[in-house]
PDB file of N, CA and C in Angstrom:
ATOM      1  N   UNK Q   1      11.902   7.690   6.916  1.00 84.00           N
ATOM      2  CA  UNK Q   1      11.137   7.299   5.743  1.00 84.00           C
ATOM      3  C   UNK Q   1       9.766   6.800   6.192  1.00 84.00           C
ATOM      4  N   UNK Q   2       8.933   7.499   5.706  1.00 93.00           N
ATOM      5  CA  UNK Q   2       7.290   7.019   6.128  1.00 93.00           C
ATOM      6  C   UNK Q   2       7.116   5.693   5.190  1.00 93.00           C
ATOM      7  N   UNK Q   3       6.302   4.583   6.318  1.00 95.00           N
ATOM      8  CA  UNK Q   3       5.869   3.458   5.648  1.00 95.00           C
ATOM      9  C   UNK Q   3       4.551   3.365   4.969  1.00 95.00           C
ATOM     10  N   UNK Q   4       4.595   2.493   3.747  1.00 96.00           N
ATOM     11  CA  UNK Q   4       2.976   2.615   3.360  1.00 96.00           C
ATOM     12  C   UNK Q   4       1.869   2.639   4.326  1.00 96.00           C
ATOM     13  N   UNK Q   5       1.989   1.803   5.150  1.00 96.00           N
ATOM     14  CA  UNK Q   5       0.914   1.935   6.614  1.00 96.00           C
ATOM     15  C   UNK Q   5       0.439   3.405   6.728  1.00 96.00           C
ATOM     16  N   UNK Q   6       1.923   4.233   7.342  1.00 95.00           N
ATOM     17  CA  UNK Q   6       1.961   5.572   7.456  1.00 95.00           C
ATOM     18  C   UNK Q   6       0.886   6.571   6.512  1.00 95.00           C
ATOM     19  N   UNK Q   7       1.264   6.217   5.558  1.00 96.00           N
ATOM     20  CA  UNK Q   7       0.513   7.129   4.339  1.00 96.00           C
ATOM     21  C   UNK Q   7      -1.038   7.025   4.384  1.00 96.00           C
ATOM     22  N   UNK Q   8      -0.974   5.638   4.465  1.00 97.00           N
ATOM     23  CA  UNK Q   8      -2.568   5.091   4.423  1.00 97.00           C
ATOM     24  C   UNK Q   8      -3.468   5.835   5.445  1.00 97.00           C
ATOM     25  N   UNK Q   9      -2.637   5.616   6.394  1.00 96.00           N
ATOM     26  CA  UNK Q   9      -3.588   5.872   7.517  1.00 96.00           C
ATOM     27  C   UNK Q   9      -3.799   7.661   7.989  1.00 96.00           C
ATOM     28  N   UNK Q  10      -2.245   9.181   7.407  1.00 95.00           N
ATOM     29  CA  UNK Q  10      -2.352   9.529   7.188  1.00 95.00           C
ATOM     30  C   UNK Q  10      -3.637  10.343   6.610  1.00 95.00           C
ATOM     31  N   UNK Q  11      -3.861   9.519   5.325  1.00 95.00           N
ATOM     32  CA  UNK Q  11      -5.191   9.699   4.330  1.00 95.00           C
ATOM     33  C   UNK Q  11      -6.306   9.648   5.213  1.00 95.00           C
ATOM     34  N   UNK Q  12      -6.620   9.085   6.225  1.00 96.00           N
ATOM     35  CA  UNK Q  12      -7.434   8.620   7.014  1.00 96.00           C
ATOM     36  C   UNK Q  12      -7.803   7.385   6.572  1.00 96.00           C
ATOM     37  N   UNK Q  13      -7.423   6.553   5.569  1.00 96.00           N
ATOM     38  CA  UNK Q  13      -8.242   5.068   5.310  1.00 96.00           C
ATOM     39  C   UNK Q  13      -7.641   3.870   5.770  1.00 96.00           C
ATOM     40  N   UNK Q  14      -8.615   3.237   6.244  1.00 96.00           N
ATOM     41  CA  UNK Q  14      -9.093   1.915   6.547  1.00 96.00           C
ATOM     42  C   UNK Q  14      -7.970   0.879   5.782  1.00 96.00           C
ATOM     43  N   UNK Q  15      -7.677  -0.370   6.218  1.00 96.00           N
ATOM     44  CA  UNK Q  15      -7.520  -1.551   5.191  1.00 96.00           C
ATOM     45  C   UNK Q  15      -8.522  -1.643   4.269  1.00 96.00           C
ATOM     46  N   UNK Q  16      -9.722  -2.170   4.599  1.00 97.00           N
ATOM     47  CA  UNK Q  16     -11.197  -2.197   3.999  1.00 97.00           C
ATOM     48  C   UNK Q  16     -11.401  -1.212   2.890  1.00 97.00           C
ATOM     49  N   UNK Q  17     -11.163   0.212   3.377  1.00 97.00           N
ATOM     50  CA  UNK Q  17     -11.572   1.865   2.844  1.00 97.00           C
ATOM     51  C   UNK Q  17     -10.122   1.579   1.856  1.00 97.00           C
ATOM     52  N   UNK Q  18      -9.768   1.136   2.122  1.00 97.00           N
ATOM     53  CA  UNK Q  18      -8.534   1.432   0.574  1.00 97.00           C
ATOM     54  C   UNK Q  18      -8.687   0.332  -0.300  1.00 97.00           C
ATOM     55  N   UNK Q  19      -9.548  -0.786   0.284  1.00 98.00           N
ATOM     56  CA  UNK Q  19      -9.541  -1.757  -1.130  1.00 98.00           C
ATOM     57  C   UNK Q  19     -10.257  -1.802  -1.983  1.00 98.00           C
ATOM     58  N   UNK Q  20     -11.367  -0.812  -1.280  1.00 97.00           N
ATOM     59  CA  UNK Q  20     -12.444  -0.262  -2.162  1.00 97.00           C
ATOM     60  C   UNK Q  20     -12.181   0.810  -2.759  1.00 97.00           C
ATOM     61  N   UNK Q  21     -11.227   1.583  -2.166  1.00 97.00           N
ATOM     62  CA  UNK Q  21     -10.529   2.465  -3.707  1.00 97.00           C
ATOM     63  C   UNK Q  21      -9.754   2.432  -4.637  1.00 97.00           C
ATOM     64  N   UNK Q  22      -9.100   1.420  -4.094  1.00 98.00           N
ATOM     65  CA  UNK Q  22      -8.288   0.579  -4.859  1.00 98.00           C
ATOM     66  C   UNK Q  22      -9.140  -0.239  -6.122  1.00 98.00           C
ATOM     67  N   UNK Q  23     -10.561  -0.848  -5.796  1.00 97.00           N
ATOM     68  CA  UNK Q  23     -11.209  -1.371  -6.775  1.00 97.00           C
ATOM     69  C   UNK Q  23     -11.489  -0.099  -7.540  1.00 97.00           C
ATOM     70  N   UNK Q  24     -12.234   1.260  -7.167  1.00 97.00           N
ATOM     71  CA  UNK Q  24     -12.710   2.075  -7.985  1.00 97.00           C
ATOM     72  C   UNK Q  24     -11.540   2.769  -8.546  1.00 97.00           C
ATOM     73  N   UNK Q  25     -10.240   2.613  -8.713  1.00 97.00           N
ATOM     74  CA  UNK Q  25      -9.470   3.081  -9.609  1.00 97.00           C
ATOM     75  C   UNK Q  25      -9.269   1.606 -10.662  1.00 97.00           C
ATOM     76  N   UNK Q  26     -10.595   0.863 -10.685  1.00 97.00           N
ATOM     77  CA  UNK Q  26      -9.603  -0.468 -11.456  1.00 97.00           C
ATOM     78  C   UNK Q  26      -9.389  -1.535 -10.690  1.00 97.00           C
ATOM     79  N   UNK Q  27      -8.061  -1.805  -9.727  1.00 97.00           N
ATOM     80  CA  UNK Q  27      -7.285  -2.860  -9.602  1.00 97.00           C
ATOM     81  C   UNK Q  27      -8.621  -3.933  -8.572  1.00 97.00           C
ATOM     82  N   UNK Q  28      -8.532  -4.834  -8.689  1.00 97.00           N
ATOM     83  CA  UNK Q  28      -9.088  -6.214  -7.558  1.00 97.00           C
ATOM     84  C   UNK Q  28      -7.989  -6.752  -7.337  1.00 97.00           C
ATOM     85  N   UNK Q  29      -7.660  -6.519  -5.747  1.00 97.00           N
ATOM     86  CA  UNK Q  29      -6.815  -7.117  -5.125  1.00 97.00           C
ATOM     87  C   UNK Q  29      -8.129  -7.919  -3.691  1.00 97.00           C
ATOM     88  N   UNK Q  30      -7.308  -8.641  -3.027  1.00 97.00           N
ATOM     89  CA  UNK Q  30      -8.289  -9.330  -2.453  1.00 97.00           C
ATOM     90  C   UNK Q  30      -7.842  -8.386  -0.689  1.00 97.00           C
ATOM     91  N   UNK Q  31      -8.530  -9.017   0.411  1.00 98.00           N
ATOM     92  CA  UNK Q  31      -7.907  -7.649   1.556  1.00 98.00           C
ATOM     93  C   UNK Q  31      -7.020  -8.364   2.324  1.00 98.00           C
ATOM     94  N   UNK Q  32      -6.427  -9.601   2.545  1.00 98.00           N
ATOM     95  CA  UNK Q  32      -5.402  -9.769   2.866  1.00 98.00           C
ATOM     96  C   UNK Q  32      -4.095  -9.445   1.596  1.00 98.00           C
ATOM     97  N   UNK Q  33      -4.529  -9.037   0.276  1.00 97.00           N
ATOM     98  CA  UNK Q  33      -3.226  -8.751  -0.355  1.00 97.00           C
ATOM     99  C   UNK Q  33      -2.859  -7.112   0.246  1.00 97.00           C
ATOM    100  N   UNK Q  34      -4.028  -6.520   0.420  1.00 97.00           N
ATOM    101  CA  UNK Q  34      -3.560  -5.276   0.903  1.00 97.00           C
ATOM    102  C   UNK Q  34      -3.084  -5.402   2.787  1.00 97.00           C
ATOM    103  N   UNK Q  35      -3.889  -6.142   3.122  1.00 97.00           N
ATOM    104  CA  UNK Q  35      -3.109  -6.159   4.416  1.00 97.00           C
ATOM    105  C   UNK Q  35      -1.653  -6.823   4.347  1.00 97.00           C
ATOM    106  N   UNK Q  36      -1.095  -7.385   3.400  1.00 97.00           N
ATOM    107  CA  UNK Q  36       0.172  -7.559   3.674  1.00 97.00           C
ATOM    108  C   UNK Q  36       1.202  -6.653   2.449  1.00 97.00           C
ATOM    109  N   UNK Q  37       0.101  -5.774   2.016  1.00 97.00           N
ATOM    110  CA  UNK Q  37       0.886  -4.526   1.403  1.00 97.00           C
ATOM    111  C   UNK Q  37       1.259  -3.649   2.663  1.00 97.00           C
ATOM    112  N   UNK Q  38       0.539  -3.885   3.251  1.00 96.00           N
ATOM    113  CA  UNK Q  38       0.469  -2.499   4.853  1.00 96.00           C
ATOM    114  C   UNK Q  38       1.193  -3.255   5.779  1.00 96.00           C
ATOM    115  N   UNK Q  39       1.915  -4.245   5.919  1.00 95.00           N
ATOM    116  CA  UNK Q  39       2.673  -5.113   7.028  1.00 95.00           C
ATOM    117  C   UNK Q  39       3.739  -5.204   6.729  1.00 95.00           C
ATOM    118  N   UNK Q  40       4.192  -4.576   4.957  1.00 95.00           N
ATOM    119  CA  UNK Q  40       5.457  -5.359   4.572  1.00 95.00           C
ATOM    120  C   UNK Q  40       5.808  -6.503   4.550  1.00 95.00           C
ATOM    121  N   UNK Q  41       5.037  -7.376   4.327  1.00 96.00           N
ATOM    122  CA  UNK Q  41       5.005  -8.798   3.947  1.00 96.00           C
ATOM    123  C   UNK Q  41       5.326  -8.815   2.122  1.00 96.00           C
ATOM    124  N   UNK Q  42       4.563  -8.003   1.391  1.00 95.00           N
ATOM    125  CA  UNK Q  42       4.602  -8.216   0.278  1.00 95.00           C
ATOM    126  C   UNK Q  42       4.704  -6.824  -0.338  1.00 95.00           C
ATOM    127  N   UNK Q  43       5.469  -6.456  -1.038  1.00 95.00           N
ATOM    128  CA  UNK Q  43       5.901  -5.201  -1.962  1.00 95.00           C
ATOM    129  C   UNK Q  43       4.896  -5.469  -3.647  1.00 95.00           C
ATOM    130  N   UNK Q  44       3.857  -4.319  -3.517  1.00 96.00           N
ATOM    131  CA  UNK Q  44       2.810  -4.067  -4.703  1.00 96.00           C
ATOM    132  C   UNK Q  44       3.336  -4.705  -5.604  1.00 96.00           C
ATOM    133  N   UNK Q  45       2.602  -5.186  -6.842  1.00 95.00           N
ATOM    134  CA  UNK Q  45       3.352  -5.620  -8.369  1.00 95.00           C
ATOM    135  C   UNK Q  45       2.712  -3.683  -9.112  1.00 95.00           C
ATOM    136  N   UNK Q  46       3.626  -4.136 -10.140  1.00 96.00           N
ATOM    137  CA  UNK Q  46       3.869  -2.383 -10.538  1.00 96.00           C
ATOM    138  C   UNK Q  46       1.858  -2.019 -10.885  1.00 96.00           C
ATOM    139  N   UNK Q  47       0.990  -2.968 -11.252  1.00 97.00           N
ATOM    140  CA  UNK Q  47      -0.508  -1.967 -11.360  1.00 97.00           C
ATOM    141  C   UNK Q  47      -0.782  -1.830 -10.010  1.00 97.00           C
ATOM    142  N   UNK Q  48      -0.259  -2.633  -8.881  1.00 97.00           N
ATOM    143  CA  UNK Q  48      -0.907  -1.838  -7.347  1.00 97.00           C
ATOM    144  C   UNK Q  48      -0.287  -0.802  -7.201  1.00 97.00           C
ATOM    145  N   UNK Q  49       1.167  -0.596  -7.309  1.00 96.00           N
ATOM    146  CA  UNK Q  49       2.087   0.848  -7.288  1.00 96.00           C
ATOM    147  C   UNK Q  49       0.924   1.511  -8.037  1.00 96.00           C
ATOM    148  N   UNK Q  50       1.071   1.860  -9.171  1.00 97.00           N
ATOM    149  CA  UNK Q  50      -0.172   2.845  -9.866  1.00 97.00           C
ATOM    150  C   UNK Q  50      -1.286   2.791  -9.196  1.00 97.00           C
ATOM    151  N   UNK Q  51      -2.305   1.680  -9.261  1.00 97.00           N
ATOM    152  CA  UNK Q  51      -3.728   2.012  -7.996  1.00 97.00           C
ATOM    153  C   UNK Q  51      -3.091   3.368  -7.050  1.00 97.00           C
ATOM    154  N   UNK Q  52      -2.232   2.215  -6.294  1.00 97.00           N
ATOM    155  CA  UNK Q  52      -2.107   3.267  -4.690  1.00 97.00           C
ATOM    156  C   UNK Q  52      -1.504   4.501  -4.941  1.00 97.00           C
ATOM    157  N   UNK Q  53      -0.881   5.048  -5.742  1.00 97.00           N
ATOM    158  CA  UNK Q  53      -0.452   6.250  -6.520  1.00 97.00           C
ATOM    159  C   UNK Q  53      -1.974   7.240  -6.916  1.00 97.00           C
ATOM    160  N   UNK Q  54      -2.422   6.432  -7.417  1.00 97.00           N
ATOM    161  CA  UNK Q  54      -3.774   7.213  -7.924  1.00 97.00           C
ATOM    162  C   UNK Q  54      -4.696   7.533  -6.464  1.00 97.00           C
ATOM    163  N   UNK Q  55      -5.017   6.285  -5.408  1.00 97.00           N
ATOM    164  CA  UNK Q  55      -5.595   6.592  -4.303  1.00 97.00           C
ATOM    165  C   UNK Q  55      -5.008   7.876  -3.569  1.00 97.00           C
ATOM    166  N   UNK Q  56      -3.303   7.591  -2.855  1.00 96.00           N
ATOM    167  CA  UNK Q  56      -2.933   8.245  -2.114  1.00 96.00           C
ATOM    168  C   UNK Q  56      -2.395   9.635  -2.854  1.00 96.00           C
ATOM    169  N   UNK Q  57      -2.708  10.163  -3.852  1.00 96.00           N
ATOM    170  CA  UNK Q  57      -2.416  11.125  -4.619  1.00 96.00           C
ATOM    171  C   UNK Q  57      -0.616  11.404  -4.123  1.00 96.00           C
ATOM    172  N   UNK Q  58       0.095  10.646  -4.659  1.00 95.00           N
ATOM    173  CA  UNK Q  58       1.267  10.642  -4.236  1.00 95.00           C
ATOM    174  C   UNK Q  58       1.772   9.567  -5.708  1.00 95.00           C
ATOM    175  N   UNK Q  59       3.151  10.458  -5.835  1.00 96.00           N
ATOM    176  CA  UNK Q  59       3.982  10.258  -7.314  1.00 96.00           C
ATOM    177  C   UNK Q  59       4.542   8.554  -7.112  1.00 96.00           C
ATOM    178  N   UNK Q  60       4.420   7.616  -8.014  1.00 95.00           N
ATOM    179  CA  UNK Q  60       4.801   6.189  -7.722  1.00 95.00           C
ATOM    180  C   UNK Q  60       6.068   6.017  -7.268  1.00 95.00           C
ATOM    181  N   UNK Q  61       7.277   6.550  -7.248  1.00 95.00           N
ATOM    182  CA  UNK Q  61       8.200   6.725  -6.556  1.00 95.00           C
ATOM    183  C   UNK Q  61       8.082   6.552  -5.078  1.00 95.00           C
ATOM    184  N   UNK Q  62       7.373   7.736  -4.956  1.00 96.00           N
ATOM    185  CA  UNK Q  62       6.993   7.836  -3.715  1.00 96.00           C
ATOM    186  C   UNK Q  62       6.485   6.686  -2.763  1.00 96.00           C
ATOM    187  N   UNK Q  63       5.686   5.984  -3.859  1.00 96.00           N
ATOM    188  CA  UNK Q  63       4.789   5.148  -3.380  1.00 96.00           C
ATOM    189  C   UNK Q  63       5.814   3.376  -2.884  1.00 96.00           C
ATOM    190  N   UNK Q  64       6.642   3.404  -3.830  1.00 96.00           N
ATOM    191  CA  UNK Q  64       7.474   2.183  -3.825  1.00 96.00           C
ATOM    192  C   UNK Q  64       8.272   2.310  -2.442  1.00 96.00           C
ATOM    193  N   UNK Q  65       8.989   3.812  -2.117  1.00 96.00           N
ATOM    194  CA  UNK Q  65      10.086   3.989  -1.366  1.00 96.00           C
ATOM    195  C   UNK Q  65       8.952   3.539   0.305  1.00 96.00           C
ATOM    196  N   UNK Q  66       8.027   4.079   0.005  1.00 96.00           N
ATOM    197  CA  UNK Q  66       6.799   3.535   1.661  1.00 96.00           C
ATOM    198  C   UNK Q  66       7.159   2.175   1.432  1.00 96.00           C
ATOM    199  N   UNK Q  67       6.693   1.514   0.192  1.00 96.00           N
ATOM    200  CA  UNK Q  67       6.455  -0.272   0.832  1.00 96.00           C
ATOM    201  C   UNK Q  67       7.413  -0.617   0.948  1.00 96.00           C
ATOM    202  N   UNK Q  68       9.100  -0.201   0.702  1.00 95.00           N
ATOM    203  CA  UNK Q  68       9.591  -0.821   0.839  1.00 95.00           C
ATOM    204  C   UNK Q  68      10.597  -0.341   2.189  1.00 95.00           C
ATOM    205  N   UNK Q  69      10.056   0.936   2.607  1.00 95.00           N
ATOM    206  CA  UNK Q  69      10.520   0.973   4.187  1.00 95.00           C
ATOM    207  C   UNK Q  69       9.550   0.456   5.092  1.00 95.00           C
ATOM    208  N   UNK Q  70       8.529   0.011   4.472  1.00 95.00           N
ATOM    209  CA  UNK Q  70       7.418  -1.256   5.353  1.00 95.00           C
ATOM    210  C   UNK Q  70       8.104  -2.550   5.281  1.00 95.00           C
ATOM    211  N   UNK Q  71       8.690  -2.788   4.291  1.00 94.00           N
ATOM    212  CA  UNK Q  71       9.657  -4.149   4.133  1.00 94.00           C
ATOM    213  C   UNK Q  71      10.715  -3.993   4.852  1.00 94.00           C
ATOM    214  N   UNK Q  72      11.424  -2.965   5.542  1.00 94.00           N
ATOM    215  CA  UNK Q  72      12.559  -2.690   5.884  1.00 94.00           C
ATOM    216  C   UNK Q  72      12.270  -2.927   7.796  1.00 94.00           C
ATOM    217  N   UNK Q  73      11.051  -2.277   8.038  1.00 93.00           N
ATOM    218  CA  UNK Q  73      10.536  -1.767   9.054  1.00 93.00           C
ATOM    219  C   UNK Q  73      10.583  -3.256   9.815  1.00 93.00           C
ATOM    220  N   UNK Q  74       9.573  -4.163   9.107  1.00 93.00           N
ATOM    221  CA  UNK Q  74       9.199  -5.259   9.254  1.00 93.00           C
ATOM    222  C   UNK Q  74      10.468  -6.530   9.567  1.00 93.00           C
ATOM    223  N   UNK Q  75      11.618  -6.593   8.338  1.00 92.00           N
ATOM    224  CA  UNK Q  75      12.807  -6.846   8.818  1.00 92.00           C
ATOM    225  C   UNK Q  75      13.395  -6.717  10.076  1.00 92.00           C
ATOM    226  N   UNK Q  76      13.422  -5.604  10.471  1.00 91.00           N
ATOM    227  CA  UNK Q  76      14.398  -4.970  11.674  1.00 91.00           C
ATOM    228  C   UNK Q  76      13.381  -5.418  12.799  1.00 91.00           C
ATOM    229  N   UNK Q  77      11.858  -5.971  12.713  1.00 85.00           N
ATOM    230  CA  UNK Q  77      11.269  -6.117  14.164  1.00 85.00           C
ATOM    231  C   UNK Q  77      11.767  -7.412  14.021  1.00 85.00           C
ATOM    232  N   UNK Q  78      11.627  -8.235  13.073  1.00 72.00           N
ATOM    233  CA  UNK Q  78      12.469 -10.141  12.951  1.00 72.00           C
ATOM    234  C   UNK Q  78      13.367  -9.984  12.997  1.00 72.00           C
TER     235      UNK Q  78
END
């Protein structure tokens, strides 16, 4: 299961480069909320699922099952 990290970086973007697309679809998140979207620290609330759905052109399903094998990922290194 690919982690949100995975995808992101995939895309080629940045922490930085996604919070700024993340703003131009809409959402203001601040860049440690996205850096601990990408660490599995914290699983999106459902308008970041949509943002990052709209960024990573990938179905919100999709998008939940990444953060939360980033949550999984993150588990198993603690």
């Amino acid at each position: 299961m690919e982690t949100i990290s995975g995808m992101v970086a995939r895309k080629g973007l940045t922490a930085r480069r996604l919070l700024a697309e993340l703003e131009g679809v809409g959402l203001m998140v601040s860049l440690l909320t996205v850096d601990r979207w990408l660490e599995g620290v914290q699983v999106p609330t459902p308008p970041g699922l949509v943002a990052l759905s709209k960024v990573l052109g990938e179905e919100m399903g999709v998008v939940l099952e990444a953060c939360n094998a980033s949550v999984e990922a993150r588990k198993a290194v603690a």
